Every structure is written in structure tokens, then in C-alpha cells.
Short mmCIF file of C-alpha atoms in Angstrom, two decimals:
data_model
loop_
_atom_site.label_atom_id
_atom_site.label_comp_id
_atom_site.label_asym_id
_atom_site.label_seq_id
_atom_site.Cartn_x
_atom_site.Cartn_y
_atom_site.Cartn_z
CA MET A 113 88.38 67.00 93.74
CA LYS A 114 88.02 69.26 90.72
CA ARG A 115 88.51 72.94 91.46
CA PRO A 116 85.71 75.31 90.40
CA GLU A 117 86.40 77.15 87.16
CA ILE A 118 85.10 80.59 86.27
CA THR A 119 85.62 82.84 83.30
CA ILE A 120 86.81 86.34 84.09
CA GLU A 121 87.09 89.50 82.02
CA VAL A 122 88.85 92.66 83.19
CA ALA A 123 87.96 96.13 81.94
CA PRO A 124 90.49 97.51 79.42
CA GLU A 125 91.66 100.29 81.75
CA LEU A 126 92.57 97.70 84.40
CA ARG A 127 94.52 95.34 82.19
CA LEU A 128 97.86 96.97 83.01
CA PHE A 129 97.56 95.32 86.44
CA VAL A 130 96.98 91.73 85.30
CA PRO A 131 99.28 89.11 83.75
CA SER A 132 99.54 89.27 79.96
CA ASP A 133 97.37 86.15 79.57
CA TYR A 134 94.39 88.08 80.98
CA ARG A 135 94.70 91.21 78.85
CA SER A 136 93.00 89.95 75.72
CA GLY A 137 89.48 89.44 77.09
CA ARG A 138 87.66 86.51 78.67
CA ARG A 139 89.88 83.90 80.32
CA THR A 140 89.28 80.74 82.34
CA LEU A 141 90.45 80.75 85.95
CA ALA A 142 90.42 77.93 88.50
CA THR A 143 89.49 79.02 92.03
CA ASP A 144 89.79 77.26 95.37
CA GLY A 145 86.02 77.32 95.97
CA SER A 146 86.29 79.35 99.19
CA SER A 147 88.03 82.61 98.37
CA THR A 148 85.91 85.72 97.86
CA LEU A 149 85.68 87.48 94.54
CA GLY A 150 87.59 90.39 96.06
CA HIS A 151 90.48 88.05 96.86
CA VAL A 152 90.36 86.59 93.35
CA VAL A 153 90.52 90.07 91.78
CA GLU A 154 93.44 91.09 93.97
CA SER A 155 95.26 87.83 93.24
CA LEU A 156 95.25 88.85 89.59
CA GLY A 157 96.98 92.11 90.53
CA VAL A 158 94.06 94.55 90.49
CA PRO A 159 93.85 96.72 93.64
CA LEU A 160 90.26 96.83 94.87
CA THR A 161 90.55 100.63 94.95
CA GLU A 162 90.55 100.46 91.14
CA ALA A 163 87.73 97.94 90.73
CA GLY A 164 84.27 99.31 90.21
CA ARG A 165 81.24 97.07 89.78
CA LEU A 166 81.78 93.33 89.97
CA LEU A 167 79.33 91.48 87.75
CA VAL A 168 78.57 87.76 87.89
CA ASP A 169 76.55 86.56 84.90
CA GLY A 170 75.49 90.16 84.38
CA HIS A 171 74.38 90.85 87.97
CA GLN A 172 76.26 93.03 90.42
CA VAL A 173 77.67 91.24 93.46
CA PRO A 174 79.70 92.38 96.52
CA VAL A 175 83.41 91.67 96.92
CA SER A 176 82.43 89.06 99.53
CA HIS A 177 80.76 86.87 96.86
CA VAL A 178 82.36 83.44 96.54
CA PRO A 179 82.40 82.56 92.82
CA GLY A 180 80.99 79.19 91.85
CA ASP A 181 81.82 76.82 89.05
CA GLY A 182 80.80 78.06 85.61
CA GLU A 183 80.18 81.69 86.60
CA HIS A 184 81.29 84.52 84.34
CA VAL A 185 82.85 87.47 86.15
CA GLU A 186 83.32 90.97 84.79
CA VAL A 187 85.58 93.39 86.66
CA CYS A 188 84.63 96.95 85.77
CA GLY A 189 86.67 100.08 86.33
CA VAL A 190 85.75 102.79 88.82
CA GLU A 191 83.00 105.10 87.60
CA ARG A 192 84.07 108.71 87.17
CA PRO A 193 83.62 111.07 88.85
CA GLN A 194 84.11 108.79 91.84
CA GLN A 195 81.93 109.49 94.84
CA VAL A 196 83.78 109.29 98.16
CA PRO A 197 81.66 109.02 101.33
CA GLY A 198 82.02 111.78 103.87
CA ALA A 199 83.17 115.36 103.57
CA PRO A 200 85.25 117.30 103.00
CA LEU A 201 87.27 115.47 100.36
CA ARG A 202 90.87 115.24 101.54
CA PHE A 203 93.93 113.41 100.25
CA LEU A 204 97.06 111.74 101.61
CA LEU A 205 99.99 111.17 99.27
CA ASP A 206 102.91 108.79 99.68
CA VAL A 207 106.54 109.91 99.67
CA HIS A 208 106.93 109.51 95.89
CA LEU A 209 104.22 112.03 94.98
CA GLY A 210 105.64 115.29 96.32
CA THR A 211 105.13 117.27 93.10
CA LEU A 212 101.51 116.15 92.85
CA ALA A 213 100.95 117.13 96.50
CA ARG A 214 102.32 120.63 95.92
CA ARG A 215 100.17 121.09 92.82
CA LEU A 216 97.03 119.99 94.64
CA ARG A 217 97.83 122.45 97.41
CA LEU A 218 98.40 125.17 94.82
CA LEU A 219 94.80 124.57 93.77
CA GLY A 220 93.56 124.80 97.35
CA VAL A 221 93.00 121.04 97.74
CA ASP A 222 93.74 119.57 101.18
CA ALA A 223 96.66 117.24 100.44
CA ALA A 224 98.68 115.80 103.33
CA TYR A 225 102.18 114.63 102.45
CA GLU A 226 105.31 113.54 104.31
CA ASN A 227 108.64 114.13 102.57
CA GLU A 228 110.10 111.22 104.53
CA ASP A 229 108.96 107.63 104.13
CA ILE A 230 106.92 106.89 107.27
CA GLY A 231 106.11 103.36 106.09
CA ASP A 232 103.04 101.68 104.66
CA PRO A 233 101.39 100.79 108.01
CA ALA A 234 101.63 104.41 109.22
CA LEU A 235 100.25 105.77 105.95
CA ALA A 236 97.32 103.36 106.02
CA THR A 237 96.59 104.22 109.65
CA LEU A 238 96.73 107.96 108.91
CA SER A 239 94.35 107.52 105.98
CA ALA A 240 91.83 105.86 108.29
CA LYS A 241 92.36 108.25 111.21
CA GLU A 242 91.92 111.43 109.15
CA ARG A 243 89.54 109.94 106.55
CA ARG A 244 91.79 110.82 103.65
CA VAL A 245 91.93 109.25 100.19
CA LEU A 246 95.38 107.66 99.93
CA LEU A 247 97.04 108.32 96.57
CA SER A 248 99.90 106.04 95.57
CA ARG A 249 101.62 104.18 92.75
CA ASP A 250 102.33 101.30 95.17
CA ARG A 251 99.81 98.51 94.58
CA GLY A 252 100.82 96.73 97.77
CA LEU A 253 100.09 99.83 99.84
CA LEU A 254 96.63 100.16 98.28
CA ARG A 255 95.86 96.55 99.25
CA ARG A 256 96.18 97.29 102.96
CA ARG A 257 92.84 96.79 104.69
CA GLU A 258 93.34 99.70 107.11
CA ILE A 259 93.12 102.46 104.50
CA TRP A 260 89.90 104.46 104.49
CA ALA A 261 89.88 105.02 100.73
CA GLY A 262 92.57 104.92 98.07
CA ALA A 263 93.41 105.42 94.43
CA TYR A 264 96.21 104.31 92.16
CA VAL A 265 98.08 107.13 90.39
CA TYR A 266 98.48 105.79 86.87
CA SER A 267 101.12 108.10 85.41
CA ASP A 268 104.61 109.06 86.53
CA ARG A 269 104.27 112.52 84.92
CA PRO A 270 103.01 115.27 87.29
CA ASP A 271 100.84 116.93 84.61
CA ASP A 272 99.03 113.68 83.88
CA GLN A 273 98.84 112.76 87.57
CA LEU A 274 97.10 116.02 88.43
CA ARG A 275 94.68 115.76 85.53
CA ASP A 276 93.81 112.18 86.48
CA VAL A 277 93.08 113.05 90.13
CA LEU A 278 90.97 116.07 89.14
CA GLU A 279 88.94 114.07 86.61
CA ARG A 280 88.48 111.12 88.96
CA PHE A 281 87.47 112.96 92.14
CA THR A 282 86.45 116.48 90.96
CA PRO A 283 87.57 118.17 94.19
CA ALA A 284 86.50 121.75 94.84
CA LEU A 285 89.29 124.11 93.75
CA ALA A 286 90.34 127.32 95.48
CA PRO A 287 93.68 128.32 93.90
CA TRP A 288 96.24 130.37 95.86
CA THR A 289 94.63 129.68 99.25
CA ARG A 290 96.88 126.92 100.65
CA CYS A 291 100.56 126.70 101.50
CA THR A 292 102.36 124.45 99.03
CA ALA A 293 105.01 123.67 101.64
CA CYS A 294 102.92 122.54 104.63
CA ASN A 295 99.27 122.47 103.43
CA GLY A 296 98.18 125.24 105.83
CA PRO A 297 95.74 128.02 104.85
CA LEU A 298 97.04 131.33 103.51
CA LYS A 299 95.99 134.83 104.54
CA ASP A 300 96.77 138.24 103.09
CA ALA A 301 99.88 139.72 104.68
CA ASP A 302 100.95 143.33 105.18
CA LYS A 303 104.32 144.06 103.60
CA ASP A 304 105.65 145.73 106.74
CA ALA A 305 104.71 142.70 108.84
CA VAL A 306 106.71 140.25 106.71
CA GLN A 307 109.59 142.43 105.48
CA GLU A 308 112.12 140.71 107.75
CA GLN A 309 111.56 137.50 105.76
CA LEU A 310 112.14 139.22 102.40
CA GLN A 311 115.33 139.91 100.50
CA GLN A 312 115.94 143.52 99.53
CA GLY A 313 115.15 142.90 95.89
CA THR A 314 111.80 141.39 96.78
CA GLN A 315 111.01 144.30 99.12
CA ARG A 316 111.62 146.79 96.31
CA THR A 317 109.78 144.87 93.57
CA TYR A 318 106.64 143.43 95.16
CA ASP A 319 103.84 144.84 97.31
CA VAL A 320 101.25 142.02 97.54
CA PHE A 321 101.97 139.14 99.88
CA ALA A 322 100.28 136.16 101.53
CA GLN A 323 101.45 134.22 104.55
CA CYS A 324 100.77 130.69 105.78
CA THR A 325 98.92 130.70 109.08
CA ALA A 326 100.54 127.40 110.03
CA CYS A 327 104.25 127.64 109.14
CA GLY A 328 104.63 131.37 108.48
CA ARG A 329 106.01 131.03 104.95
CA VAL A 330 105.52 134.15 102.82
CA TYR A 331 104.31 134.10 99.20
CA TRP A 332 104.36 136.70 96.41
CA ARG A 333 104.06 136.72 92.63
CA GLY A 334 107.68 136.04 91.83
CA ALA A 335 109.58 134.80 88.79
CA HIS A 336 107.81 131.43 88.71
CA HIS A 337 104.30 132.86 88.95
CA SER A 338 103.54 132.59 85.22
CA ARG A 339 104.34 128.86 85.27
CA LEU A 340 102.11 128.35 88.30
CA GLU A 341 99.34 130.35 86.65
CA ALA A 342 99.51 128.00 83.65
CA ILE A 343 99.11 124.98 85.96
CA VAL A 344 96.12 126.61 87.66
CA ALA A 345 94.49 127.58 84.34
CA ASP A 346 94.86 124.04 82.96
CA ALA A 347 93.41 122.59 86.17
CA LEU A 348 90.41 124.91 86.04
CA ARG A 349 89.76 123.85 82.46
CA THR A 350 89.99 120.19 83.47
CA SER A 351 87.53 120.69 86.33
CA GLY A 352 85.16 122.74 84.19
CA ALA A 353 85.39 125.69 86.56
#
């Protein structure tokens, strides 16, 4: 029995996921006649977290649509800014995105992160339990059905990663309000109350401090502050704040 054939075209921004034969535009693809369009898209290498509208002969269809013989399928990219159901917007990052997690926290964005690999099943379960958008460069992880919401991080450069997340999700920013080490909220701290945690040079030089209400870490405007200020300023420009 002849297998149904469809033509499929993937949006330019998604072509890095698909085999080279499918990167030049419309291609013919034989299906098994029973698999959903979502399965077909994933079989080409595109995580469904990155697929936006799915069009069949120009009409939008759900991922559960079973493509029929002769249909033309267009796989669009995610519309930006991406709307995520529920509030507040929170993130979960895999073990390879520690720098991105710290930068999101610097901007006051709720970004959970484990510096040890807890495994894909645990990450997916945590995403669902805490309703967090899972950020990863692992396509296999983003294909897990348990995750609540997810997004592929396209670059391996922290500057580009941060810009991409801010442009895609437009989270509310509140710089200098969250602990970059543990994600807890910061509060103003009296110098006398935290002096035991400070070296003598820091005690003599600085007078303004903040402390994490969760882990107790103390912050001040030290030698690296100008670099952090540059990251914050660039992020605020990106977000239009």
C-alpha cells in the first residue's frame, strides 16, 4: 500500500534542527498515515517548543492533526514575544546554563538552577510541578512530555543567550533584587549586622550592603560591579525598559 506523501516547509529560523535536505524550502515527505503532525515535526528534529503555528494548505491545525496525502504543511516559528500561560513567569535552567541563570537572577528574574545534573526526568518533573519554563540546549530534554513549557537556547554565548530569552519572553526586570547564588530575594543590610562576613578591606571601603534572605550571602558594589552594571544596562535596553 502506498504511503501518504505530503510536502513540508520549515521556517528559516528552524532549519538548523532539520536534515540538510529540508533546509532549502518545500520538500516531499512520506508519512505512515497514522502519526500526528506533531510527531512528524519532531521526527524531523524540531522540538515542539520551537514550533509556532502549524499550517495545512494555509489553515492552522493542532499538533494532533494527522496529515493526509497531498497536503502541504508549513511549520512556523514561535511568535515573539511568546505568551506563556499562568503567572508569574518563572524559569528552570539545565546544568549547562549556569551563567545564564546567574544573569537572569541579576536582573531579578526567577531562575531556578541546579549546579549538579539531576537528570532529564527530574528536570521535566520540576518544570511541571513548579510551572517553570525549562530552558535548555538539549533537544531530547525539550521533547519530554512532562515539561510544563520549554524553550531551546540557540546560542552558546551567554550574552546572546540572555538577549534571546529577554526578547522571546519579555520577563519583568527588577535588577539587584535577587541572589545570583541561590535565587532568593535580597534585602538591605546594616553594615554592623553583616560585618562578621566581611574581610577587613571590604569593611573599610564599603558602606552599602544587601543580604539574601534565603542563604544569607552578602552583596556590595565591589570590583566587578561595573561589569555587572553593563550587563544590566544592556538588558534594560533589550527589554525596552
